Backbone as JSON Lines, residues from 0, in Angstrom:
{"i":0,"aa":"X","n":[10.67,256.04,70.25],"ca":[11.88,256.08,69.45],"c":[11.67,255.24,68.21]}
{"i":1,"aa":"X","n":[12.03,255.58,66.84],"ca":[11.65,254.86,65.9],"c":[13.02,253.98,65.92]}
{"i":2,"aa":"X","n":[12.23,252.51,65.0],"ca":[13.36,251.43,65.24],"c":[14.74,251.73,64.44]}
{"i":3,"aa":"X","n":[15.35,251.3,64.87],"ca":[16.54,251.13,63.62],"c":[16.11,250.51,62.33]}
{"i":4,"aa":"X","n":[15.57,249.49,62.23],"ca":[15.25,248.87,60.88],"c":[14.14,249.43,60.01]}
{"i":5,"aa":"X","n":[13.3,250.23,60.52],"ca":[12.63,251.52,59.99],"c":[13.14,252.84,59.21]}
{"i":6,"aa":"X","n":[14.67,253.04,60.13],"ca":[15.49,253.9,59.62],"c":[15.8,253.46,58.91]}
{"i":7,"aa":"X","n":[16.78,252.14,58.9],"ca":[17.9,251.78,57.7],"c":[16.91,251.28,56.41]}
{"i":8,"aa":"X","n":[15.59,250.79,56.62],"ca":[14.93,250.5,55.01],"c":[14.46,252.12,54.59]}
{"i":9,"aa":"X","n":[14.38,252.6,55.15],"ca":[13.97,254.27,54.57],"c":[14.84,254.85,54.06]}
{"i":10,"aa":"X","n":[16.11,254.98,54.29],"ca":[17.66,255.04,53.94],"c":[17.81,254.08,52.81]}
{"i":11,"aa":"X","n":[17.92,252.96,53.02],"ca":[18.14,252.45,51.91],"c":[16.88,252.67,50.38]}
{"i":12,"aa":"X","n":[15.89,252.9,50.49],"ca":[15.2,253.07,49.65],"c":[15.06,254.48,49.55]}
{"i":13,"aa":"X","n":[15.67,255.37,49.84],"ca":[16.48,256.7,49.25],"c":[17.32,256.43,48.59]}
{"i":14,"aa":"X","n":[18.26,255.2,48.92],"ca":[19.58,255.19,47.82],"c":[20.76,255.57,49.03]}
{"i":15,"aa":"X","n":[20.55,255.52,49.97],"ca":[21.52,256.45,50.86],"c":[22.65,255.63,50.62]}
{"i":16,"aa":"X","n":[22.67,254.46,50.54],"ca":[23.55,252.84,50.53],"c":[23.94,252.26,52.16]}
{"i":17,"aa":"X","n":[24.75,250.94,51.8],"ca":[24.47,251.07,53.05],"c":[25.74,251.46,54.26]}
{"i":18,"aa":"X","n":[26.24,251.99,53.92],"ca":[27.11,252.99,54.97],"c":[27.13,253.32,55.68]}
{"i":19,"aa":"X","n":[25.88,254.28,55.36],"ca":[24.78,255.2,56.12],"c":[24.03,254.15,57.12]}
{"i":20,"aa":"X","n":[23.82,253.2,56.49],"ca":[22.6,252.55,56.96],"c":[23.54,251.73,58.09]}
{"i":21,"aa":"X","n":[24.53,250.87,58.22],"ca":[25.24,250.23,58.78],"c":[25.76,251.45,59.98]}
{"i":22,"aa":"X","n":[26.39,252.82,59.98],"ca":[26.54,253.56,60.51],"c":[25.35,253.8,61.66]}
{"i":23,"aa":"X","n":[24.47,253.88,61.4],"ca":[23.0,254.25,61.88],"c":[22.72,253.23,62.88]}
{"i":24,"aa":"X","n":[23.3,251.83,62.1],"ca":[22.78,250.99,62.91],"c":[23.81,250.67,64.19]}
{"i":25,"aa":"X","n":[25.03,251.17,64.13],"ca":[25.9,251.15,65.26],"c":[25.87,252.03,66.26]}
{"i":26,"aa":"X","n":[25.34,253.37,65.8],"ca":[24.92,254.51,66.67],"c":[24.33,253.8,67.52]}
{"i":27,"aa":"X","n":[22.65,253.21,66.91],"ca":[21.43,253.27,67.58],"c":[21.85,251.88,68.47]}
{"i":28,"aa":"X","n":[23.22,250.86,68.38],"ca":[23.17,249.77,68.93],"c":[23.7,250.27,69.96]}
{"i":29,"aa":"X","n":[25.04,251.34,69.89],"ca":[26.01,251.41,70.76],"c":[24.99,252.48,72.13]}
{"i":30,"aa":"X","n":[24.4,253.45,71.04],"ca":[23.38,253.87,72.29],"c":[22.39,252.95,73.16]}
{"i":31,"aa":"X","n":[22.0,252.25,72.95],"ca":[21.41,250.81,73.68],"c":[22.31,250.66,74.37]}
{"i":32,"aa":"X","n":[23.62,249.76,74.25],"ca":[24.32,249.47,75.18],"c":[24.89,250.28,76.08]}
{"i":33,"aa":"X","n":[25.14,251.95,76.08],"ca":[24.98,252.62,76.53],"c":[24.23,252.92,78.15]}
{"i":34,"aa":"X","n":[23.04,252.83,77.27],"ca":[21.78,253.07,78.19],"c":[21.72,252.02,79.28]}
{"i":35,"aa":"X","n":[22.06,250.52,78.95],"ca":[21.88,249.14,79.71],"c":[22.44,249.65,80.61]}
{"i":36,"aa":"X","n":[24.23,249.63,80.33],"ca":[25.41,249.53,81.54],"c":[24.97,250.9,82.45]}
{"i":37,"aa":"X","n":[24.0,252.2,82.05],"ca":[24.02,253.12,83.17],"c":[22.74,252.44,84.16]}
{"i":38,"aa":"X","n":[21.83,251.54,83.36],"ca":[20.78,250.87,84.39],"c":[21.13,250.12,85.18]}
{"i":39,"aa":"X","n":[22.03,249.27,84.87],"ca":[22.48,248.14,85.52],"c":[23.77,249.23,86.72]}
{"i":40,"aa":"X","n":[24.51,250.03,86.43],"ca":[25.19,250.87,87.57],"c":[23.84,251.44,88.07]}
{"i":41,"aa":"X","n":[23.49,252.05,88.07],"ca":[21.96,252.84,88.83],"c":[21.66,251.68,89.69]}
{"i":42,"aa":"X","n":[21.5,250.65,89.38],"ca":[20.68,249.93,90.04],"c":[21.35,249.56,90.83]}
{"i":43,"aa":"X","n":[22.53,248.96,90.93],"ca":[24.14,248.41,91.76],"c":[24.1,249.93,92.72]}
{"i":44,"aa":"X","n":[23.67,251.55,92.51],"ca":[23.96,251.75,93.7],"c":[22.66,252.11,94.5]}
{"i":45,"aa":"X","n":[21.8,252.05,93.61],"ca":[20.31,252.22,94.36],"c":[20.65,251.58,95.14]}
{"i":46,"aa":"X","n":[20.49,249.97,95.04],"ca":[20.48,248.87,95.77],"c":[21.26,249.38,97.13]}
{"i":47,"aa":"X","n":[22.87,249.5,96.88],"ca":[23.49,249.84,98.15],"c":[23.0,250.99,99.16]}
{"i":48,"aa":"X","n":[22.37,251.86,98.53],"ca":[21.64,253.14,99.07],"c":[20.6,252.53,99.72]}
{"i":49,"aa":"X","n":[19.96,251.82,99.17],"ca":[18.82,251.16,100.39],"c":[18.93,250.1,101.46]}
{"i":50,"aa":"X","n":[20.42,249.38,100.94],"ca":[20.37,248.88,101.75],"c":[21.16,249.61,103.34]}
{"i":51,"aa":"X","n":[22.17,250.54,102.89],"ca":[22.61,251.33,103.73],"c":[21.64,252.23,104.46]}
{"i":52,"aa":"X","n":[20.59,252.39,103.79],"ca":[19.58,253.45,104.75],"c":[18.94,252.7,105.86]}
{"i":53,"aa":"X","n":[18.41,251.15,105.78],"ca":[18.02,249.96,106.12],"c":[19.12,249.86,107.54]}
{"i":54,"aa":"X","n":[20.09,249.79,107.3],"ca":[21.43,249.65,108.53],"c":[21.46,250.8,109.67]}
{"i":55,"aa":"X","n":[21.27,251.82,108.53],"ca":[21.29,253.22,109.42],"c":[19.83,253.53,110.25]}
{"i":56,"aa":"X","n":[18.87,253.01,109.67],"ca":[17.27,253.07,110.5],"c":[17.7,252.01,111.47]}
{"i":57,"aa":"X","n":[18.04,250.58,111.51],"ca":[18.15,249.93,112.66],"c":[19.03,250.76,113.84]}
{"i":58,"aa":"X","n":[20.6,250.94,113.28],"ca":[21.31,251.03,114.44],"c":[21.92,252.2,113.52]}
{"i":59,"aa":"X","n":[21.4,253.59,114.41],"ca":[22.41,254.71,114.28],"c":[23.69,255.32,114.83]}
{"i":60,"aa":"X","n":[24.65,254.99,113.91],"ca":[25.66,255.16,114.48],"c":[26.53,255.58,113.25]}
{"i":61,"aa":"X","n":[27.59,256.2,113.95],"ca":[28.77,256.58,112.4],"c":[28.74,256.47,111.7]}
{"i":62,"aa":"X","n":[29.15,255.08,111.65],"ca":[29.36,253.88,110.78],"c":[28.59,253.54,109.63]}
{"i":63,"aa":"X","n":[27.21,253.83,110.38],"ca":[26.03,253.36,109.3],"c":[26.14,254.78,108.47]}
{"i":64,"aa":"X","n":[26.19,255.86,109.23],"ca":[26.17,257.32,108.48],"c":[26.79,257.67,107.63]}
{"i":65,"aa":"X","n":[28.06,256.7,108.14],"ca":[28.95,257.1,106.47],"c":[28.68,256.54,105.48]}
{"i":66,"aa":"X","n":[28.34,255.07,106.1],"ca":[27.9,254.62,104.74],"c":[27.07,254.56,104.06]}
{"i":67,"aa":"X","n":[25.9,255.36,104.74],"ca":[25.11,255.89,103.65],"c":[25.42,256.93,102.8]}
{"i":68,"aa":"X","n":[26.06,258.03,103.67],"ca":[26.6,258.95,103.05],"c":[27.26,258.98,101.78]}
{"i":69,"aa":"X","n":[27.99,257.71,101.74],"ca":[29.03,257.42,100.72],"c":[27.89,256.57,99.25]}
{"i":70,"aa":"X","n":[27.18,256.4,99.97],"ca":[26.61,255.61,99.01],"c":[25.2,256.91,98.35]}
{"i":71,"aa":"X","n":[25.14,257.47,98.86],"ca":[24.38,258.69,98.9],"c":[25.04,259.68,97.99]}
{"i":72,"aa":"X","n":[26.26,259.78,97.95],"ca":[27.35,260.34,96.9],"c":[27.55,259.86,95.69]}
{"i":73,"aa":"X","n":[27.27,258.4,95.77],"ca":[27.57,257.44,94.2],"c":[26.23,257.93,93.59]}
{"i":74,"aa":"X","n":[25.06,257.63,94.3],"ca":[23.74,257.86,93.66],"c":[23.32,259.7,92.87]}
{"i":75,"aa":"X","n":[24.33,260.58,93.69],"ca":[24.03,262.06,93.49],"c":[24.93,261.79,92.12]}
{"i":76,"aa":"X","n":[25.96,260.97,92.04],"ca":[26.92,261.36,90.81],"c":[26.23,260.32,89.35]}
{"i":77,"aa":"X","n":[25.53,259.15,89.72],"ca":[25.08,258.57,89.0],"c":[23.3,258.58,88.56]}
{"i":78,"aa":"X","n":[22.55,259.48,89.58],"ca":[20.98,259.15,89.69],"c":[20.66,259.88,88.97]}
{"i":79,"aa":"X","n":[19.43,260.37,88.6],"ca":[18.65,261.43,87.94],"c":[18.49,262.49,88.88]}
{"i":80,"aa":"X","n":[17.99,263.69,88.17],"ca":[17.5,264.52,89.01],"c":[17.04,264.3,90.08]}
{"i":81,"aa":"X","n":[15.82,264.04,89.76],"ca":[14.92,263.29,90.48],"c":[15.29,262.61,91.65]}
{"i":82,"aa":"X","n":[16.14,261.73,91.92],"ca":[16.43,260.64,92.74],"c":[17.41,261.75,93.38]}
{"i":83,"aa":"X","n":[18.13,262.49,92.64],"ca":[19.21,263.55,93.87],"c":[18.39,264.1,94.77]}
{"i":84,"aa":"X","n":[16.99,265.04,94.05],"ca":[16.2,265.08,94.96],"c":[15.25,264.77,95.97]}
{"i":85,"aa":"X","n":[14.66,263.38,95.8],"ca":[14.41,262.8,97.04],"c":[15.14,262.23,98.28]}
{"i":86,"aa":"X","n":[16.69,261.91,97.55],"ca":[17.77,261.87,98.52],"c":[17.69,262.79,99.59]}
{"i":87,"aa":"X","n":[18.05,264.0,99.06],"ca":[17.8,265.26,99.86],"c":[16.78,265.33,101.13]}
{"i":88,"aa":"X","n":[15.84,265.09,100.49],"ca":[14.31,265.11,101.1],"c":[14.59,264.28,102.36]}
{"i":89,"aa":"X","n":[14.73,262.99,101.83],"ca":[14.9,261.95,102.6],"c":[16.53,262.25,104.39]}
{"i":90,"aa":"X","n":[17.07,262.93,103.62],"ca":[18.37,263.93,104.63],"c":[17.79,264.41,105.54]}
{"i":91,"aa":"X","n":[16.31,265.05,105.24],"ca":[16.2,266.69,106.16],"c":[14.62,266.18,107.15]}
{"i":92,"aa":"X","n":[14.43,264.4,107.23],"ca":[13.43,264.16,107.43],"c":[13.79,263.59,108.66]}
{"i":93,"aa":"X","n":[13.44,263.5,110.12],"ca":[13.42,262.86,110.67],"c":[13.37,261.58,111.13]}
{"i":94,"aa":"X","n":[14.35,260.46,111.58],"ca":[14.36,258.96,111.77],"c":[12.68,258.46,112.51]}
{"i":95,"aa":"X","n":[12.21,257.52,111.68],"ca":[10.84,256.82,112.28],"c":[9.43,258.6,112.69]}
{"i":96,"aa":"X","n":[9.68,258.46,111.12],"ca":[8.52,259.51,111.35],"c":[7.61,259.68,110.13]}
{"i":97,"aa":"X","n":[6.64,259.76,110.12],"ca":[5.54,260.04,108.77],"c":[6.52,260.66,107.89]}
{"i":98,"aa":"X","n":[6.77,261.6,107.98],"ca":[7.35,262.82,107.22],"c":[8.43,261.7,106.34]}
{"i":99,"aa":"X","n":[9.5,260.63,107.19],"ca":[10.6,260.07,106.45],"c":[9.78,258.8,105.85]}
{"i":100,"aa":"X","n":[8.49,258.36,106.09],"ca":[8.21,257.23,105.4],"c":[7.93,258.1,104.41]}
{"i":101,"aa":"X","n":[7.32,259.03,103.84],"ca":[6.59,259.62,102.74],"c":[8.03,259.95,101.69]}
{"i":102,"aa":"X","n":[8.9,260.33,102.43],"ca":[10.24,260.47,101.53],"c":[10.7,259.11,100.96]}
{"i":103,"aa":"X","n":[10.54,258.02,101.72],"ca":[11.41,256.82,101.32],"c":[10.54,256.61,100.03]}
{"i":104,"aa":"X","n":[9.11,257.03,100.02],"ca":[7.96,256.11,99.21],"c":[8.38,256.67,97.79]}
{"i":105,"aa":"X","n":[8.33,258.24,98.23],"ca":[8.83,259.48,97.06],"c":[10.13,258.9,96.34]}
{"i":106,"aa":"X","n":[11.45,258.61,97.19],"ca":[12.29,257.87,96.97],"c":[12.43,256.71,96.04]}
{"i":107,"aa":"X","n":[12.24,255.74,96.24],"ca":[11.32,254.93,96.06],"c":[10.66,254.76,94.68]}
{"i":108,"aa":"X","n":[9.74,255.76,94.29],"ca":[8.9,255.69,92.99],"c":[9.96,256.03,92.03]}
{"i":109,"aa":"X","n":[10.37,257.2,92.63],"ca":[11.62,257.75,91.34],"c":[12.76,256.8,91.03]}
{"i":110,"aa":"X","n":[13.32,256.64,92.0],"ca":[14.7,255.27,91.75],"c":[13.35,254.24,90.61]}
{"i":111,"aa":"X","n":[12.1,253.35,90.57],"ca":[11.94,252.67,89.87],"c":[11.61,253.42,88.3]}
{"i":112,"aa":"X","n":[11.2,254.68,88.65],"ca":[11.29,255.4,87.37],"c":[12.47,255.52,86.62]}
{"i":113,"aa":"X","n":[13.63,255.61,87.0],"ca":[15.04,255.9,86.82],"c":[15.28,254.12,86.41]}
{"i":114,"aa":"X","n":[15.29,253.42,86.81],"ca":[15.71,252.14,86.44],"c":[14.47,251.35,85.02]}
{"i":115,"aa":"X","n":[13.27,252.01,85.2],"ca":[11.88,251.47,83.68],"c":[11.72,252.8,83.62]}
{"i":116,"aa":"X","n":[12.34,253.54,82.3],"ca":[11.79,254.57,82.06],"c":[10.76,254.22,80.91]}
{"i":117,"aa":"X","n":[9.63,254.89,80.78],"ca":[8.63,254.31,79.67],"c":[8.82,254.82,78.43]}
């Protein structure tokens, strides 16, 4: 992404004035802050998603099911693609089995992709 202060001296040495340039620079700030508050939510429900899956692998019961479930719902409405789909994965895999460690790992990579995108 090119910087803001790249933009606004290129702009300004067009003549654009600085309007433009001050404008530009609130876009590109407000999109930043933007971007933070959805990392910092992503991460607030990753977190609960793992830790609820963590509850539900010890002791299966309702309880734990819903609350993964529920927390499994915040992540489908807030995650990336990506992370909806290893959720999934992670659903249709059997408790304490190769198949569900390979999902958590899958899991896992994408949620840190989703939280450092490069």
């Amino acid at each position: 992404m090119i910087e803001a202060s790249t933009i606004s001296a290129f702009l300004g040495g067009l003549g654009a004035g600085s309007v433009v340039t001050a404008l530009l620079q609130h876009f590109l700030a407000r999109r930043a802050q933007l971007e933070d508050v959805l990392r910092k939510d992503r991460s607030e429900v990753y977190s609960g998603l793992l830790q609820a899956l963590e509850s539900l692998e010890v002791t299966n019961s309702i309880e734990n099911a819903k609350r993964f479930g529920m927390w499994a719902a915040r992540a489908e409405v807030i995650g990336s693609d990506d992370v909806i789909d290893a959720i999934a994965k992670m659903r249709v895999t059997p408790p304490n089995s190769t198949e569900r460690s390979a999902a958590l790992a899958l899991l896992l990579k994408r949620m840190r992709s989703d939280l450092n995108p490069s």
